[in-house]
JSON list of C-alpha atoms in Angstrom, two decimals:
[
{"chain": "A", "resi": 69, "resn": "MET", "atom": "CA", "xyz": [-1.41, 13.40, 19.01]},
{"chain": "A", "resi": 70, "resn": "LYS", "atom": "CA", "xyz": [1.86, 13.81, 20.76]},
{"chain": "A", "resi": 71, "resn": "ALA", "atom": "CA", "xyz": [3.78, 17.02, 19.82]},
{"chain": "A", "resi": 72, "resn": "TRP", "atom": "CA", "xyz": [7.13, 16.37, 18.34]},
{"chain": "A", "resi": 73, "resn": "PRO", "atom": "CA", "xyz": [10.12, 16.73, 20.29]},
{"chain": "A", "resi": 74, "resn": "PRO", "atom": "CA", "xyz": [12.68, 19.69, 19.97]},
{"chain": "A", "resi": 75, "resn": "LYS", "atom": "CA", "xyz": [15.18, 17.43, 18.01]},
{"chain": "A", "resi": 76, "resn": "THR", "atom": "CA", "xyz": [12.38, 16.79, 15.32]},
{"chain": "A", "resi": 77, "resn": "TRP", "atom": "CA", "xyz": [11.54, 20.49, 15.04]},
{"chain": "A", "resi": 78, "resn": "THR", "atom": "CA", "xyz": [15.20, 21.50, 14.98]},
{"chain": "A", "resi": 79, "resn": "GLY", "atom": "CA", "xyz": [16.22, 19.05, 12.24]},
{"chain": "A", "resi": 80, "resn": "LEU", "atom": "CA", "xyz": [13.47, 19.47, 10.17]},
{"chain": "A", "resi": 81, "resn": "ALA", "atom": "CA", "xyz": [14.34, 23.64, 10.04]},
{"chain": "A", "resi": 82, "resn": "ALA", "atom": "CA", "xyz": [17.66, 22.22, 9.39]},
{"chain": "A", "resi": 83, "resn": "ILE", "atom": "CA", "xyz": [17.02, 19.87, 6.48]},
{"chain": "A", "resi": 84, "resn": "SER", "atom": "CA", "xyz": [14.62, 22.91, 5.21]},
{"chain": "A", "resi": 85, "resn": "GLY", "atom": "CA", "xyz": [17.42, 25.13, 5.12]},
{"chain": "A", "resi": 86, "resn": "LEU", "atom": "CA", "xyz": [19.97, 22.61, 3.96]},
{"chain": "A", "resi": 87, "resn": "LEU", "atom": "CA", "xyz": [17.56, 22.12, 0.77]},
{"chain": "A", "resi": 88, "resn": "ALA", "atom": "CA", "xyz": [17.50, 25.74, 0.41]},
{"chain": "A", "resi": 89, "resn": "VAL", "atom": "CA", "xyz": [20.93, 26.22, 0.06]},
{"chain": "A", "resi": 90, "resn": "GLY", "atom": "CA", "xyz": [21.15, 23.28, -2.45]},
{"chain": "A", "resi": 91, "resn": "PHE", "atom": "CA", "xyz": [18.58, 24.06, -4.50]},
{"chain": "A", "resi": 92, "resn": "GLY", "atom": "CA", "xyz": [19.93, 27.85, -4.52]},
{"chain": "A", "resi": 93, "resn": "ALA", "atom": "CA", "xyz": [23.28, 26.91, -5.45]},
{"chain": "A", "resi": 94, "resn": "PHE", "atom": "CA", "xyz": [21.86, 24.21, -8.10]},
{"chain": "A", "resi": 95, "resn": "ALA", "atom": "CA", "xyz": [20.14, 27.32, -9.50]},
{"chain": "A", "resi": 96, "resn": "ALA", "atom": "CA", "xyz": [23.47, 29.41, -9.72]},
{"chain": "A", "resi": 97, "resn": "HIS", "atom": "CA", "xyz": [25.59, 26.51, -11.37]},
{"chain": "A", "resi": 98, "resn": "GLY", "atom": "CA", "xyz": [23.39, 23.92, -12.65]},
{"chain": "A", "resi": 99, "resn": "VAL", "atom": "CA", "xyz": [20.36, 25.25, -14.53]},
{"chain": "A", "resi": 100, "resn": "ARG", "atom": "CA", "xyz": [20.78, 26.98, -17.89]},
{"chain": "A", "resi": 101, "resn": "ASP", "atom": "CA", "xyz": [16.81, 27.64, -18.44]},
{"chain": "A", "resi": 102, "resn": "PRO", "atom": "CA", "xyz": [16.07, 31.28, -17.21]},
{"chain": "A", "resi": 103, "resn": "LYS", "atom": "CA", "xyz": [12.94, 30.16, -16.09]},
{"chain": "A", "resi": 104, "resn": "ALA", "atom": "CA", "xyz": [14.23, 26.93, -14.11]},
{"chain": "A", "resi": 105, "resn": "VAL", "atom": "CA", "xyz": [16.66, 29.29, -12.69]},
{"chain": "A", "resi": 106, "resn": "GLU", "atom": "CA", "xyz": [13.93, 31.43, -11.42]},
{"chain": "A", "resi": 107, "resn": "TRP", "atom": "CA", "xyz": [11.58, 28.72, -9.87]},
{"chain": "A", "resi": 108, "resn": "LEU", "atom": "CA", "xyz": [14.83, 27.33, -8.27]},
{"chain": "A", "resi": 109, "resn": "HIS", "atom": "CA", "xyz": [15.87, 30.97, -6.49]},
{"chain": "A", "resi": 110, "resn": "THR", "atom": "CA", "xyz": [12.38, 31.88, -5.64]},
{"chain": "A", "resi": 111, "resn": "GLY", "atom": "CA", "xyz": [11.71, 28.35, -3.92]},
{"chain": "A", "resi": 112, "resn": "SER", "atom": "CA", "xyz": [15.26, 28.69, -2.21]},
{"chain": "A", "resi": 113, "resn": "GLN", "atom": "CA", "xyz": [14.83, 31.91, -0.79]},
{"chain": "A", "resi": 114, "resn": "TYR", "atom": "CA", "xyz": [11.30, 31.58, 0.52]},
{"chain": "A", "resi": 115, "resn": "GLN", "atom": "CA", "xyz": [12.41, 28.12, 2.10]},
{"chain": "A", "resi": 116, "resn": "MET", "atom": "CA", "xyz": [15.22, 29.40, 3.45]},
{"chain": "A", "resi": 117, "resn": "SER", "atom": "CA", "xyz": [13.51, 32.68, 5.23]},
{"chain": "A", "resi": 118, "resn": "HIS", "atom": "CA", "xyz": [10.90, 29.86, 6.44]},
{"chain": "A", "resi": 119, "resn": "ALA", "atom": "CA", "xyz": [13.34, 27.55, 7.50]},
{"chain": "A", "resi": 120, "resn": "LEU", "atom": "CA", "xyz": [14.94, 30.41, 10.03]},
{"chain": "A", "resi": 121, "resn": "ALA", "atom": "CA", "xyz": [11.05, 31.41, 10.97]},
{"chain": "A", "resi": 122, "resn": "VAL", "atom": "CA", "xyz": [10.30, 27.72, 12.05]},
{"chain": "A", "resi": 123, "resn": "LEU", "atom": "CA", "xyz": [13.42, 27.84, 14.58]},
{"chain": "A", "resi": 124, "resn": "ALA", "atom": "CA", "xyz": [12.31, 31.23, 15.79]},
{"chain": "A", "resi": 125, "resn": "ALA", "atom": "CA", "xyz": [8.18, 30.17, 16.31]},
{"chain": "A", "resi": 126, "resn": "PHE", "atom": "CA", "xyz": [9.71, 26.80, 17.97]},
{"chain": "A", "resi": 127, "resn": "GLY", "atom": "CA", "xyz": [11.82, 28.71, 20.20]},
{"chain": "A", "resi": 128, "resn": "LEU", "atom": "CA", "xyz": [8.69, 31.05, 21.29]},
{"chain": "A", "resi": 129, "resn": "HIS", "atom": "CA", "xyz": [6.66, 27.84, 21.40]},
{"chain": "A", "resi": 130, "resn": "ARG", "atom": "CA", "xyz": [9.38, 26.31, 24.02]},
{"chain": "A", "resi": 131, "resn": "ALA", "atom": "CA", "xyz": [9.24, 29.79, 25.75]},
{"chain": "A", "resi": 132, "resn": "GLY", "atom": "CA", "xyz": [5.32, 29.44, 26.28]},
{"chain": "A", "resi": 133, "resn": "ALA", "atom": "CA", "xyz": [3.91, 31.29, 23.53]},
{"chain": "A", "resi": 134, "resn": "ARG", "atom": "CA", "xyz": [0.71, 29.66, 22.76]},
{"chain": "A", "resi": 135, "resn": "GLY", "atom": "CA", "xyz": [0.04, 28.98, 19.05]},
{"chain": "A", "resi": 136, "resn": "MET", "atom": "CA", "xyz": [3.73, 28.85, 17.96]},
{"chain": "A", "resi": 137, "resn": "GLY", "atom": "CA", "xyz": [3.55, 25.06, 17.22]},
{"chain": "A", "resi": 138, "resn": "LEU", "atom": "CA", "xyz": [1.02, 25.52, 14.77]},
{"chain": "A", "resi": 139, "resn": "VAL", "atom": "CA", "xyz": [3.03, 28.72, 13.15]},
{"chain": "A", "resi": 140, "resn": "ALA", "atom": "CA", "xyz": [6.18, 26.48, 12.93]},
{"chain": "A", "resi": 141, "resn": "GLY", "atom": "CA", "xyz": [4.19, 23.76, 11.52]},
{"chain": "A", "resi": 142, "resn": "LEU", "atom": "CA", "xyz": [2.45, 26.15, 8.80]},
{"chain": "A", "resi": 143, "resn": "PHE", "atom": "CA", "xyz": [5.87, 27.43, 7.78]},
{"chain": "A", "resi": 144, "resn": "LEU", "atom": "CA", "xyz": [7.28, 23.76, 7.35]},
{"chain": "A", "resi": 145, "resn": "PHE", "atom": "CA", "xyz": [4.05, 22.82, 5.55]},
{"chain": "A", "resi": 146, "resn": "GLY", "atom": "CA", "xyz": [4.24, 25.94, 3.43]},
{"chain": "A", "resi": 147, "resn": "SER", "atom": "CA", "xyz": [7.99, 25.26, 2.43]},
{"chain": "A", "resi": 148, "resn": "LEU", "atom": "CA", "xyz": [7.14, 21.60, 1.29]},
{"chain": "A", "resi": 149, "resn": "ILE", "atom": "CA", "xyz": [4.15, 23.02, -0.77]},
{"chain": "A", "resi": 150, "resn": "PHE", "atom": "CA", "xyz": [5.31, 26.23, -1.86]},
{"chain": "A", "resi": 151, "resn": "ALA", "atom": "CA", "xyz": [9.27, 25.38, -2.45]},
{"chain": "A", "resi": 152, "resn": "GLY", "atom": "CA", "xyz": [8.71, 22.05, -3.58]},
{"chain": "A", "resi": 153, "resn": "SER", "atom": "CA", "xyz": [6.36, 22.51, -6.11]},
{"chain": "A", "resi": 154, "resn": "LEU", "atom": "CA", "xyz": [8.63, 25.23, -7.75]},
{"chain": "A", "resi": 155, "resn": "TYR", "atom": "CA", "xyz": [11.52, 22.79, -7.08]},
{"chain": "A", "resi": 156, "resn": "ALA", "atom": "CA", "xyz": [9.69, 19.95, -8.90]},
{"chain": "A", "resi": 157, "resn": "LEU", "atom": "CA", "xyz": [8.49, 22.36, -11.96]},
{"chain": "A", "resi": 158, "resn": "ALA", "atom": "CA", "xyz": [12.29, 23.36, -12.50]},
{"chain": "A", "resi": 159, "resn": "LEU", "atom": "CA", "xyz": [13.01, 19.87, -12.55]},
{"chain": "A", "resi": 160, "resn": "GLY", "atom": "CA", "xyz": [10.68, 18.89, -15.35]},
{"chain": "A", "resi": 161, "resn": "ALA", "atom": "CA", "xyz": [7.57, 18.30, -13.68]},
{"chain": "A", "resi": 162, "resn": "PRO", "atom": "CA", "xyz": [4.12, 18.46, -15.60]},
{"chain": "A", "resi": 163, "resn": "ARG", "atom": "CA", "xyz": [3.16, 22.60, -15.48]},
{"chain": "A", "resi": 164, "resn": "ILE", "atom": "CA", "xyz": [-0.29, 21.95, -14.02]},
{"chain": "A", "resi": 165, "resn": "LEU", "atom": "CA", "xyz": [1.82, 21.24, -10.36]},
{"chain": "A", "resi": 166, "resn": "GLY", "atom": "CA", "xyz": [2.29, 24.72, -10.18]},
{"chain": "A", "resi": 167, "resn": "ALA", "atom": "CA", "xyz": [-1.58, 24.88, -9.47]},
{"chain": "A", "resi": 168, "resn": "ILE", "atom": "CA", "xyz": [-0.47, 24.04, -5.92]},
{"chain": "A", "resi": 169, "resn": "THR", "atom": "CA", "xyz": [2.08, 26.49, -5.37]},
{"chain": "A", "resi": 170, "resn": "PRO", "atom": "CA", "xyz": [-0.21, 29.21, -4.09]},
{"chain": "A", "resi": 171, "resn": "ILE", "atom": "CA", "xyz": [-1.27, 26.64, -1.07]},
{"chain": "A", "resi": 172, "resn": "GLY", "atom": "CA", "xyz": [2.02, 26.77, 0.19]},
{"chain": "A", "resi": 173, "resn": "GLY", "atom": "CA", "xyz": [1.78, 30.80, -0.06]},
{"chain": "A", "resi": 174, "resn": "LEU", "atom": "CA", "xyz": [-1.62, 30.64, 1.78]},
{"chain": "A", "resi": 175, "resn": "SER", "atom": "CA", "xyz": [0.16, 28.43, 4.26]},
{"chain": "A", "resi": 176, "resn": "PHE", "atom": "CA", "xyz": [3.05, 30.66, 4.83]},
{"chain": "A", "resi": 177, "resn": "MET", "atom": "CA", "xyz": [0.52, 33.81, 5.27]},
{"chain": "A", "resi": 178, "resn": "ILE", "atom": "CA", "xyz": [-1.47, 32.15, 7.91]},
{"chain": "A", "resi": 179, "resn": "GLY", "atom": "CA", "xyz": [1.26, 31.30, 9.67]},
{"chain": "A", "resi": 180, "resn": "TRP", "atom": "CA", "xyz": [2.82, 34.91, 9.59]},
{"chain": "A", "resi": 181, "resn": "ALA", "atom": "CA", "xyz": [-0.97, 36.15, 10.15]},
{"chain": "A", "resi": 182, "resn": "LEU", "atom": "CA", "xyz": [-1.36, 33.74, 13.37]},
{"chain": "A", "resi": 183, "resn": "LEU", "atom": "CA", "xyz": [2.26, 34.83, 14.42]},
{"chain": "A", "resi": 184, "resn": "ALA", "atom": "CA", "xyz": [0.98, 38.45, 14.47]},
{"chain": "A", "resi": 185, "resn": "TRP", "atom": "CA", "xyz": [-2.29, 37.80, 15.95]},
{"chain": "A", "resi": 186, "resn": "ARG", "atom": "CA", "xyz": [-0.55, 35.95, 18.79]},
{"chain": "A", "resi": 187, "resn": "ALA", "atom": "CA", "xyz": [1.91, 38.90, 19.48]},
{"chain": "A", "resi": 188, "resn": "PHE", "atom": "CA", "xyz": [-0.62, 41.63, 19.61]},
{"chain": "A", "resi": 189, "resn": "THR", "atom": "CA", "xyz": [-2.87, 39.59, 21.90]},
{"chain": "A", "resi": 190, "resn": "LEU", "atom": "CA", "xyz": [-0.03, 38.18, 24.48]},
{"chain": "A", "resi": 191, "resn": "ARG", "atom": "CA", "xyz": [-0.76, 40.07, 27.65]},
{"chain": "A", "resi": 192, "resn": "ASP", "atom": "CA", "xyz": [2.69, 42.26, 28.80]},
{"chain": "A", "resi": 193, "resn": "GLN", "atom": "CA", "xyz": [4.56, 40.92, 31.42]},
{"chain": "A", "resi": 194, "resn": "ALA", "atom": "CA", "xyz": [4.63, 43.72, 34.27]}
]
């Protein structure tokens, strides 16, 4: 499988950030149900922080740090599942959809764990 070019990673991170801002604004101005507001707010916060984390991980990947492409992918996947399921719940999806939300959270955690592992196993440059 061929790796995605930089414009794809950057574009996906940008779209993720755009969606985070949009759903955060929707939570602030377009929704009255307190639970829906909470879901939108939580999804937006996690999605935005991970959109930025995708850019950072991809930057490390481009600088030659091994495993960072996988980290970026885990962050994007996590955003899709975690934030996406919360947004869907806020928009009226069946509550059973909330059962997949932790899969996105686990993807975030694996990504952060891999990032930490790679950071602590890198050889120092003399």
